[in-house]
Amino acid sequence: MGMANNDAIKQLQSLVDQVDVSLKNTFKNLHQGYETDSLVRFLKARDWNVLKAYKMLIDCLEWRIQSEIDDILAKPIVPTELYRAVRDSQLIGMSGFSKEGLPIIAVGVGLSTYDKASVNYYVQSHIQMNEYRDRVILVRMPAASKKYGRSIGTCVKVLDMTGLRISQLNQLKLLTVISSVDDLNYPEKTDTYYIVNAPYIFSACWKVVKPLLQERTRRKIQVLQGCGRDELLKIMDYASLPHFCRKEGSGSSRHNKNGTFDNCFSLDHVFHQQLYKYVKQQAELMEGTAPIKQGSFHVDFPEPDAQDVKIAKTIESEFHRLGERNGHGKPLNGIEVTIE
């Protein structure tokens, strides 16, 4: 890290040292003992502009206080049947760790329907996974950090595009909200995005979206051929491969032949069982013997980043163009994907 960057870190640290106690307390929950690493993430997200990084961080801390994010891991989605419905329609999970010790987050982009619960439940679930990753999983990895000679504070994401269709355009607003939550409050938490099982519709959208992305973001995205198994095995063991990457044509099925225990999207998978158990235990500690209340945890949706809005509008325009050309709602699978 160069001298200019070190100076930027010191300047941002000096500004943060002057904030009030409530902001300092939520910042502790954010950085989990890795304060400098967290400052660097916000600086990177704002191209090392100290004042812009400071504003971004303060906005994030205020959002955490207003939305009570520090308590979100004590707010389970109940009853269990509702949480299962969320898990079955918002396909995301953790399949293991990379060879460098990074958590592997799998996302079923193409087959997520987001139609079994309200928007608030899906946003709550997404933020809970972020917070569980940062405040539980990564905090428990000092041995891995020591082994690899650096603190481990990021993850790898594998995005499965199986089943992506034009009719999913109606999910774009929700996905933009979730993307804005991540971009503005959890910046630089993903090392690499691997795109797998990409149909033609993704290839067409990628061509128009790619030029809009910052170079820093473009470098993180790798579009792999087919299910990406061979390439992914270079960075992770077979046991950590998401179920949809284990063989060609396996897809992002919710229940593969090995059952739901191998499907990291399922509530029956060990990751989701541990997460849900942890959240319910935290709720019991906070509420004592009082029954856990049903109801979504309201989160203030941040104003979408201007770049996110531009990308969303570009995707929407491309979806409409493809819909007019190919017929509405049809999955464009089985067509050769050209990757540039």
CSV table of N, CA and C in Angstrom, one decimal, residues 69 71-78 82-83 86-87 90 118-131 174 177-178 181 186 275-276 279 293-299 301:
chain,number,residue,atom,x,y,z
A,69,ILE,N,-29.8,-2.2,12.6
A,69,ILE,CA,-29.1,-3.3,12.0
A,69,ILE,C,-28.3,-4.1,13.1
A,71,ASP,N,-29.3,-5.1,15.8
A,71,ASP,CA,-30.1,-6.1,16.4
A,71,ASP,C,-30.8,-7.0,15.4
A,72,ILE,N,-30.4,-7.0,14.1
A,72,ILE,CA,-31.1,-7.8,13.1
A,72,ILE,C,-30.8,-9.2,13.3
A,73,LEU,N,-29.7,-9.6,13.9
A,73,LEU,CA,-29.5,-11.0,14.1
A,73,LEU,C,-30.2,-11.6,15.3
A,74,ALA,N,-31.1,-10.8,15.9
A,74,ALA,CA,-32.0,-11.2,17.0
A,74,ALA,C,-33.4,-11.1,16.6
A,75,LYS,N,-33.7,-11.0,15.2
A,75,LYS,CA,-35.0,-10.8,14.7
A,75,LYS,C,-35.3,-11.9,13.7
A,76,PRO,N,-35.6,-13.1,14.2
A,76,PRO,CA,-35.8,-14.2,13.2
A,76,PRO,C,-37.1,-14.0,12.4
A,77,ILE,N,-37.1,-14.6,11.2
A,77,ILE,CA,-38.3,-14.6,10.4
A,77,ILE,C,-39.2,-15.8,10.9
A,78,VAL,N,-40.3,-15.5,11.5
A,78,VAL,CA,-41.1,-16.6,12.0
A,78,VAL,C,-42.6,-16.5,11.4
A,82,LEU,N,-42.8,-19.7,7.1
A,82,LEU,CA,-42.5,-18.5,6.4
A,82,LEU,C,-41.1,-18.4,6.0
A,83,TYR,N,-40.2,-18.7,6.9
A,83,TYR,CA,-38.7,-18.6,6.6
A,83,TYR,C,-38.4,-19.6,5.5
A,86,VAL,N,-39.3,-18.2,2.2
A,86,VAL,CA,-38.3,-17.2,1.8
A,86,VAL,C,-37.1,-17.9,1.2
A,87,ARG,N,-36.6,-18.9,1.9
A,87,ARG,CA,-35.5,-19.7,1.4
A,87,ARG,C,-35.7,-20.4,0.1
A,90,GLN,N,-35.8,-17.2,-2.5
A,90,GLN,CA,-34.7,-16.3,-2.6
A,90,GLN,C,-33.5,-17.3,-2.4
A,118,SER,N,-43.2,-10.7,1.5
A,118,SER,CA,-43.2,-9.3,1.2
A,118,SER,C,-41.7,-8.9,1.0
A,119,VAL,N,-41.5,-7.8,0.3
A,119,VAL,CA,-40.2,-7.3,0.0
A,119,VAL,C,-39.4,-7.1,1.3
A,120,ASN,N,-40.0,-6.7,2.4
A,120,ASN,CA,-39.2,-6.5,3.6
A,120,ASN,C,-38.6,-7.8,4.2
A,121,TYR,N,-39.3,-8.9,4.0
A,121,TYR,CA,-38.7,-10.2,4.5
A,121,TYR,C,-37.5,-10.5,3.6
A,122,TYR,N,-37.5,-10.3,2.3
A,122,TYR,CA,-36.4,-10.7,1.5
A,122,TYR,C,-35.2,-9.8,1.8
A,123,VAL,N,-35.4,-8.5,2.0
A,123,VAL,CA,-34.4,-7.6,2.4
A,123,VAL,C,-33.8,-7.9,3.8
A,124,GLN,N,-34.7,-8.2,4.7
A,124,GLN,CA,-34.3,-8.6,6.1
A,124,GLN,C,-33.4,-9.9,6.0
A,125,SER,N,-33.8,-10.9,5.2
A,125,SER,CA,-33.1,-12.1,5.1
A,125,SER,C,-31.7,-11.8,4.5
A,126,HIS,N,-31.6,-11.0,3.5
A,126,HIS,CA,-30.4,-10.7,2.8
A,126,HIS,C,-29.4,-10.0,3.8
A,127,ILE,N,-29.9,-9.0,4.5
A,127,ILE,CA,-29.0,-8.3,5.5
A,127,ILE,C,-28.6,-9.3,6.6
A,128,GLN,N,-29.5,-10.1,7.1
A,128,GLN,CA,-29.1,-11.1,8.1
A,128,GLN,C,-27.9,-12.0,7.6
A,129,MET,N,-28.0,-12.4,6.4
A,129,MET,CA,-26.9,-13.2,5.8
A,129,MET,C,-25.6,-12.4,5.8
A,130,ASN,N,-25.7,-11.1,5.4
A,130,ASN,CA,-24.5,-10.3,5.4
A,130,ASN,C,-23.9,-10.1,6.8
A,131,GLU,N,-24.8,-9.9,7.8
A,131,GLU,CA,-24.3,-9.6,9.1
A,131,GLU,C,-23.8,-10.9,9.8
A,174,LEU,N,-36.7,-4.9,-6.8
A,174,LEU,CA,-36.2,-5.5,-5.5
A,174,LEU,C,-34.7,-5.8,-5.6
A,177,VAL,N,-32.8,-2.7,-5.0
A,177,VAL,CA,-32.8,-2.3,-3.6
A,177,VAL,C,-31.7,-3.1,-2.9
A,178,ILE,N,-31.7,-4.4,-3.1
A,178,ILE,CA,-30.7,-5.3,-2.4
A,178,ILE,C,-29.3,-4.9,-2.9
A,181,VAL,N,-28.3,-1.8,-1.1
A,181,VAL,CA,-27.9,-2.1,0.3
A,181,VAL,C,-26.5,-2.5,0.4
A,186,TYR,N,-22.1,-2.4,2.5
A,186,TYR,CA,-21.1,-3.5,2.6
A,186,TYR,C,-20.2,-3.5,1.5
A,275,LEU,N,-27.5,-20.7,10.9
A,275,LEU,CA,-27.9,-19.3,10.8
A,275,LEU,C,-29.2,-19.1,11.6
A,276,TYR,N,-30.2,-19.9,11.2
A,276,TYR,CA,-31.5,-19.7,11.8
A,276,TYR,C,-31.5,-20.0,13.3
A,279,VAL,N,-29.9,-17.0,15.1
A,279,VAL,CA,-30.8,-15.8,15.2
A,279,VAL,C,-31.9,-16.1,16.2
A,293,LYS,N,-41.9,-12.5,18.4
A,293,LYS,CA,-43.0,-11.9,17.7
A,293,LYS,C,-42.9,-12.1,16.2
A,294,GLN,N,-44.0,-12.3,15.5
A,294,GLN,CA,-44.0,-12.5,14.1
A,294,GLN,C,-44.1,-11.1,13.5
A,295,GLY,N,-43.6,-10.9,12.3
A,295,GLY,CA,-43.6,-9.6,11.6
A,295,GLY,C,-42.2,-9.3,11.0
A,296,SER,N,-42.3,-8.6,9.9
A,296,SER,CA,-41.0,-8.3,9.2
A,296,SER,C,-40.3,-7.2,10.0
A,297,PHE,N,-39.0,-7.2,9.8
A,297,PHE,CA,-38.1,-6.2,10.4
A,297,PHE,C,-37.9,-5.1,9.4
A,298,HIS,N,-38.5,-3.9,9.7
A,298,HIS,CA,-38.5,-2.9,8.7
A,298,HIS,C,-37.1,-2.3,8.6
A,299,VAL,N,-36.6,-2.2,7.4
A,299,VAL,CA,-35.3,-1.6,7.1
A,299,VAL,C,-35.5,-0.4,6.2
A,301,PHE,N,-34.8,1.5,3.2
A,301,PHE,CA,-34.1,1.3,1.9
A,301,PHE,C,-33.3,2.5,1.5
